[in-house]
CSV table of C-alpha atoms and ligand atoms in Angstrom, one decimal:
chain,number,residue,atom,x,y,z
A,1,UNK,CA,36.7,16.5,4.5
A,2,UNK,CA,35.9,17.1,0.8
A,3,UNK,CA,32.5,18.0,-0.6
A,4,UNK,CA,32.1,16.5,-4.0
A,5,UNK,CA,29.4,16.8,-6.6
A,6,UNK,CA,28.9,13.7,-8.8
A,7,UNK,CA,26.5,13.8,-11.8
A,8,UNK,CA,23.4,13.9,-9.6
A,9,UNK,CA,24.5,13.8,-6.0
A,10,UNK,CA,26.4,15.8,-3.4
A,11,UNK,CA,28.6,13.6,-1.3
A,12,UNK,CA,31.3,14.0,1.4
A,13,UNK,CA,34.6,12.2,1.6
A,14,UNK,CA,36.6,11.8,4.8
A,15,UNK,CA,39.9,10.0,5.5
A,16,UNK,CA,42.6,8.7,3.3
A,17,UNK,CA,42.6,4.9,3.8
A,18,UNK,CA,42.8,2.7,0.7
A,19,UNK,CA,39.8,0.7,1.9
A,20,UNK,CA,36.5,2.5,1.4
A,21,UNK,CA,33.2,2.4,3.2
A,22,UNK,CA,30.1,3.9,1.5
A,23,UNK,CA,27.5,4.9,4.1
A,24,UNK,CA,23.9,5.3,2.8
A,25,UNK,CA,21.4,7.2,5.0
A,26,UNK,CA,17.8,6.3,5.7
A,27,UNK,CA,14.5,8.2,5.4
A,28,UNK,CA,14.1,11.2,6.3
A,29,UNK,CA,17.8,11.7,7.0
A,30,UNK,CA,20.8,12.9,5.1
A,31,UNK,CA,24.6,12.3,5.3
A,32,UNK,CA,24.7,13.8,8.8
A,33,UNK,CA,23.2,10.6,10.1
A,34,UNK,CA,26.7,9.1,10.0
A,35,UNK,CA,28.6,11.9,11.7
A,36,UNK,CA,29.3,9.8,14.7
A,37,UNK,CA,31.0,7.0,12.7
A,38,UNK,CA,33.5,9.3,11.0
A,39,UNK,CA,35.8,10.1,13.9
A,40,UNK,CA,36.1,6.4,14.7
A,41,UNK,CA,36.9,5.3,11.1
A,42,UNK,CA,38.5,8.2,9.2
A,43,UNK,CA,42.0,7.3,10.3
A,44,UNK,CA,42.0,3.9,8.8
A,45,UNK,CA,39.4,4.1,6.0
A,46,UNK,CA,38.2,6.4,3.2
A,47,UNK,CA,34.6,7.2,4.0
A,48,UNK,CA,32.0,8.3,1.4
A,49,UNK,CA,28.7,9.7,2.6
A,50,UNK,CA,26.3,10.8,-0.1
A,51,UNK,CA,23.1,12.8,0.3
A,52,UNK,CA,20.6,10.7,-1.7
A,53,UNK,CA,18.5,12.5,-4.3
A,54,UNK,CA,16.2,15.0,-2.6
A,55,UNK,CA,18.0,15.0,0.7
A,56,UNK,CA,20.7,17.2,2.3
A,57,UNK,CA,22.6,19.0,-0.3
A,58,UNK,CA,21.2,16.9,-3.2
A,59,UNK,CA,18.2,19.1,-3.5
A,60,UNK,CA,17.5,18.6,-7.2
A,61,UNK,CA,14.6,16.1,-7.3
A,62,UNK,CA,11.5,15.8,-9.4
A,63,UNK,CA,9.8,13.3,-7.0
A,64,UNK,CA,10.0,10.5,-9.6
A,65,UNK,CA,12.4,8.1,-7.9
A,66,UNK,CA,12.7,4.3,-7.8
A,67,UNK,CA,15.1,2.3,-5.6
A,68,UNK,CA,16.9,1.6,-8.9
A,69,UNK,CA,17.5,5.4,-9.3
A,70,UNK,CA,19.3,5.6,-5.9
A,71,UNK,CA,21.3,2.5,-6.8
A,72,UNK,CA,22.3,3.9,-10.2
A,73,UNK,CA,23.4,7.2,-8.5
A,74,UNK,CA,25.5,5.3,-5.9
A,75,UNK,CA,27.1,3.1,-8.6
A,76,UNK,CA,27.9,6.3,-10.5
A,77,UNK,CA,29.7,7.8,-7.5
A,78,UNK,CA,31.8,4.6,-7.1
A,79,UNK,CA,32.6,4.6,-10.8
A,80,UNK,CA,33.5,8.3,-11.0
A,81,UNK,CA,35.7,8.1,-7.9
A,82,UNK,CA,37.3,4.8,-9.1
A,83,UNK,CA,36.5,3.1,-5.8
A,84,UNK,CA,37.2,-0.6,-5.8
A,85,UNK,CA,35.5,-3.2,-3.6
A,86,UNK,CA,34.1,-0.9,-0.9
A,87,UNK,CA,32.1,-2.1,2.1
A,88,UNK,CA,28.4,-0.9,1.8
A,89,UNK,CA,26.7,0.3,5.0
A,90,UNK,CA,23.1,1.4,5.0
A,91,UNK,CA,20.5,2.3,7.5
A,92,UNK,CA,16.8,1.3,6.9
A,93,UNK,CA,16.1,2.8,3.4
A,94,UNK,CA,19.9,3.0,2.9
A,95,UNK,CA,19.9,-0.7,3.8
A,96,UNK,CA,17.4,-1.3,1.0
A,97,UNK,CA,19.7,0.5,-1.4
A,98,UNK,CA,22.8,-1.3,-0.2
A,99,UNK,CA,21.1,-4.7,-0.5
A,100,UNK,CA,20.0,-4.0,-4.0
A,101,UNK,CA,23.5,-2.8,-5.0
A,102,UNK,CA,25.0,-6.0,-3.6
A,103,UNK,CA,22.3,-8.0,-5.4
A,104,UNK,CA,23.1,-6.3,-8.7
A,105,UNK,CA,26.9,-6.8,-8.5
A,106,UNK,CA,28.0,-8.8,-5.5
A,107,UNK,CA,31.5,-9.2,-6.8
A,108,UNK,CA,32.0,-5.4,-6.5
A,109,UNK,CA,31.8,-5.3,-2.7
A,110,UNK,CA,33.9,-6.5,0.2
A,111,UNK,CA,31.1,-6.7,2.8
A,112,UNK,CA,27.7,-5.4,3.7
A,113,UNK,CA,26.6,-3.7,6.9
A,114,UNK,CA,22.9,-3.4,7.6
A,115,UNK,CA,21.6,-1.1,10.3
A,116,UNK,CA,17.9,-1.2,11.3
A,117,UNK,CA,16.6,-2.5,8.0
A,118,UNK,CA,14.9,-5.3,6.2
A,119,UNK,CA,15.3,-7.3,3.0
A,120,UNK,CA,11.6,-8.0,2.5
A,121,UNK,CA,9.6,-5.8,0.1
A,122,UNK,CA,6.6,-3.7,1.4
A,123,UNK,CA,3.5,-5.6,2.5
A,124,UNK,CA,0.1,-4.3,1.2
A,125,UNK,CA,-0.4,-2.6,4.6
A,126,UNK,CA,3.0,-0.8,4.3
A,127,UNK,CA,2.2,0.3,0.7
A,128,UNK,CA,-1.1,1.9,1.8
A,129,UNK,CA,0.7,3.7,4.6
A,130,UNK,CA,3.2,5.1,2.1
A,131,UNK,CA,0.3,6.2,-0.1
A,132,UNK,CA,-1.2,8.0,2.9
A,133,UNK,CA,2.2,9.6,3.4
A,134,UNK,CA,2.4,10.8,-0.2
A,135,UNK,CA,-1.0,12.4,0.2
A,136,UNK,CA,0.1,14.3,3.3
A,137,UNK,CA,3.3,15.4,1.8
A,138,UNK,CA,1.6,16.6,-1.4
A,139,UNK,CA,-0.7,18.8,0.7
A,140,UNK,CA,2.0,20.7,2.6
A,141,UNK,CA,2.3,18.3,5.6
A,142,UNK,CA,6.1,17.8,5.7
A,143,UNK,CA,6.6,19.4,9.1
A,144,UNK,CA,4.0,17.2,10.9
A,145,UNK,CA,5.1,14.1,8.9
A,146,UNK,CA,8.8,14.6,9.8
A,147,UNK,CA,8.0,15.2,13.5
A,148,UNK,CA,5.8,12.1,13.7
A,149,UNK,CA,8.3,9.9,11.9
A,150,UNK,CA,11.3,11.1,14.0
A,151,UNK,CA,9.2,10.5,17.2
A,152,UNK,CA,8.9,6.9,16.1
A,153,UNK,CA,12.5,6.6,14.9
A,154,UNK,CA,14.4,7.6,18.1
A,155,UNK,CA,14.2,5.8,21.4
A,156,UNK,CA,12.7,7.4,24.5
A,157,UNK,CA,16.1,7.3,26.2
A,158,UNK,CA,17.8,9.2,23.3
A,159,UNK,CA,15.1,11.9,23.3
A,160,UNK,CA,15.6,12.4,27.0
A,161,UNK,CA,19.5,12.3,26.8
A,162,UNK,CA,19.9,14.4,23.7
A,163,UNK,CA,16.8,16.6,23.2
A,164,UNK,CA,18.7,19.2,21.0
A,165,UNK,CA,20.1,16.5,18.7
A,166,UNK,CA,16.6,15.0,18.4
A,167,UNK,CA,15.2,18.4,17.5
A,168,UNK,CA,17.9,19.1,15.0
A,169,UNK,CA,17.0,15.9,13.1
A,170,UNK,CA,13.3,17.0,13.0
A,171,UNK,CA,14.4,20.5,11.8
A,172,UNK,CA,16.6,19.1,9.0
A,173,UNK,CA,13.9,16.6,7.9
A,174,UNK,CA,11.3,19.5,7.9
A,175,UNK,CA,13.6,21.6,5.6
A,176,UNK,CA,13.9,19.2,2.7
A,177,UNK,CA,12.3,19.5,-0.7
A,178,UNK,CA,9.0,17.6,-0.2
A,179,UNK,CA,9.4,16.0,-3.6
A,180,UNK,CA,12.5,14.2,-2.2
A,181,UNK,CA,10.4,12.7,0.6
A,182,UNK,CA,7.6,11.8,-1.9
A,183,UNK,CA,10.1,10.2,-4.2
A,184,UNK,CA,11.6,8.2,-1.4
A,185,UNK,CA,8.2,6.8,-0.4
A,186,UNK,CA,7.4,5.8,-4.0
A,187,UNK,CA,10.9,4.2,-4.3
A,188,UNK,CA,10.5,2.2,-1.1
A,189,UNK,CA,6.9,1.2,-2.0
A,190,UNK,CA,8.1,-0.2,-5.4
A,191,UNK,CA,11.3,-1.9,-4.3
A,192,UNK,CA,11.8,-5.6,-4.8
A,193,UNK,CA,12.6,-8.2,-2.1
A,194,UNK,CA,16.3,-9.0,-1.6
A,195,UNK,CA,15.6,-11.9,0.7
A,196,UNK,CA,16.7,-14.7,-1.8
A,197,UNK,CA,19.9,-12.7,-2.6
A,198,UNK,CA,20.7,-12.2,1.0
A,199,UNK,CA,20.2,-15.9,1.8
A,200,UNK,CA,22.4,-17.1,-1.1
A,201,UNK,CA,25.1,-14.4,-0.7
A,202,UNK,CA,28.7,-15.3,0.2
A,203,UNK,CA,29.6,-11.7,1.2
A,204,UNK,CA,30.3,-11.1,4.9
A,205,UNK,CA,27.2,-9.4,6.3
A,206,UNK,CA,27.0,-7.6,9.6
A,207,UNK,CA,23.5,-6.6,10.9
A,208,UNK,CA,22.8,-4.4,13.8
A,209,UNK,CA,19.4,-3.4,15.3
A,210,UNK,CA,18.5,-1.0,18.1
A,211,UNK,CA,17.1,-2.8,21.1
A,212,UNK,CA,14.1,-0.4,21.0
A,213,UNK,CA,13.7,-0.2,17.2
A,214,UNK,CA,9.9,-0.4,16.6
A,215,UNK,CA,10.1,0.1,12.8
A,216,UNK,CA,12.4,-2.8,12.0
A,217,UNK,CA,12.4,-4.6,15.3
A,218,UNK,CA,15.2,-7.0,16.5
A,219,UNK,CA,12.9,-10.1,16.1
A,220,UNK,CA,12.4,-9.3,12.5
A,221,UNK,CA,16.1,-8.6,11.8
A,222,UNK,CA,17.1,-11.8,13.6
A,223,UNK,CA,14.7,-13.7,11.4
A,224,UNK,CA,16.1,-12.0,8.3
A,225,UNK,CA,19.6,-13.0,9.3
A,226,UNK,CA,18.8,-16.6,10.4
A,227,UNK,CA,19.6,-18.1,6.9
A,228,UNK,CA,22.5,-15.8,6.0
A,229,UNK,CA,25.6,-17.9,5.4
A,230,UNK,CA,28.3,-15.5,6.4
A,231,UNK,CA,26.4,-13.2,8.7
A,232,UNK,CA,26.4,-11.9,12.2
A,233,UNK,CA,23.7,-10.1,14.1
A,234,UNK,CA,24.0,-7.7,17.1
A,235,UNK,CA,21.3,-6.0,19.2
A,236,UNK,CA,22.4,-2.5,20.1
A,237,UNK,CA,21.4,-1.6,23.7
A,238,UNK,CA,19.8,1.7,24.5
A,239,UNK,CA,18.9,2.6,20.9
A,240,UNK,CA,15.9,2.8,18.6
A,241,UNK,CA,15.8,2.8,14.7
A,242,UNK,CA,18.8,5.1,14.4
A,243,UNK,CA,21.2,2.8,16.3
A,244,UNK,CA,24.5,4.1,14.8
A,245,UNK,CA,23.6,7.6,16.0
A,246,UNK,CA,21.9,6.8,19.3
A,247,UNK,CA,24.5,4.4,20.6
A,248,UNK,CA,27.4,5.1,18.4
A,249,UNK,CA,30.0,3.8,20.8
A,250,UNK,CA,28.6,0.3,20.7
A,251,UNK,CA,28.0,0.4,17.0
A,252,UNK,CA,31.5,1.6,16.2
A,253,UNK,CA,33.0,-1.1,18.4
A,254,UNK,CA,31.1,-3.8,16.5
A,255,UNK,CA,31.7,-2.2,13.2
A,256,UNK,CA,35.5,-1.7,13.5
A,257,UNK,CA,35.8,-5.3,14.7
A,258,UNK,CA,33.9,-6.5,11.6
A,259,UNK,CA,35.9,-4.3,9.3
A,260,UNK,CA,39.2,-5.4,10.7
A,261,UNK,CA,38.5,-9.0,9.8
A,262,UNK,CA,37.4,-8.4,6.3
A,263,UNK,CA,39.4,-9.5,3.3
A,264,UNK,CA,39.1,-6.1,1.5
B,301,MLT,C1,14.0,4.6,7.2
B,301,MLT,O1,14.4,4.9,8.3
B,301,MLT,O2,14.7,4.7,6.2
B,301,MLT,C2,12.5,4.2,7.0
B,301,MLT,O3,12.0,3.9,8.3
B,301,MLT,C3,12.4,3.1,6.1
B,301,MLT,C4,11.0,2.7,5.7
B,301,MLT,O4,10.1,3.6,5.9
B,301,MLT,O5,10.7,1.6,5.3
């Protein structure tokens, strides 16, 4: 593994394959979200896992972030590392960024993998919820906010099977710079819809959703994928909103199969 610093982000690189996968984490996670994909893929692929601005090792964040800032940072990593035609994989907020990257420059990617995410922009209700979150975070409420969010993210089965892992996600989320979380809420609140891009895209798209995901439920993801030309959708049993961590063996099986058939 190599730890690399790009202009604004820390990221980690694994494997030596000539085909690359860029994994983009969700909110309030960091690159450790993907640790259960690395052993399954590092032999055949190069894997790039950034900490988005304000998360993990990328602690430098003034709280003024847009989805376009994340996307600019990620394009910068690809450019600096001279990575050609990677597959983009994102979970939830990471999926919003992956969709926007692919919308900006579809010709630069070999495929898109969407875990527990949506292409629609925020509804008014969601925007008000984000504003309430910003208020809490500005007044020192990160610990409570992180614990409540992680409670909703992970399925009951995961919390029971792996209580220490569940707790370590809460601890990591509670330790970030609150400005990173505020910036992410503002970025998600202001993001644009990528529905029309997704429905007109010719890129191969794999979508996966935890059976018990209550934040981006399977019915919503199925609807999102229903008009995608070159898409496939899988429901991941025994998982909530962090499907690639909660049921990594099922996700890795579907993912490796998808990757094997891609014209990189
Ligand atoms: C995430 O997991 O990244 C968040 O649930 C995304 C969101 O709040 O829309």
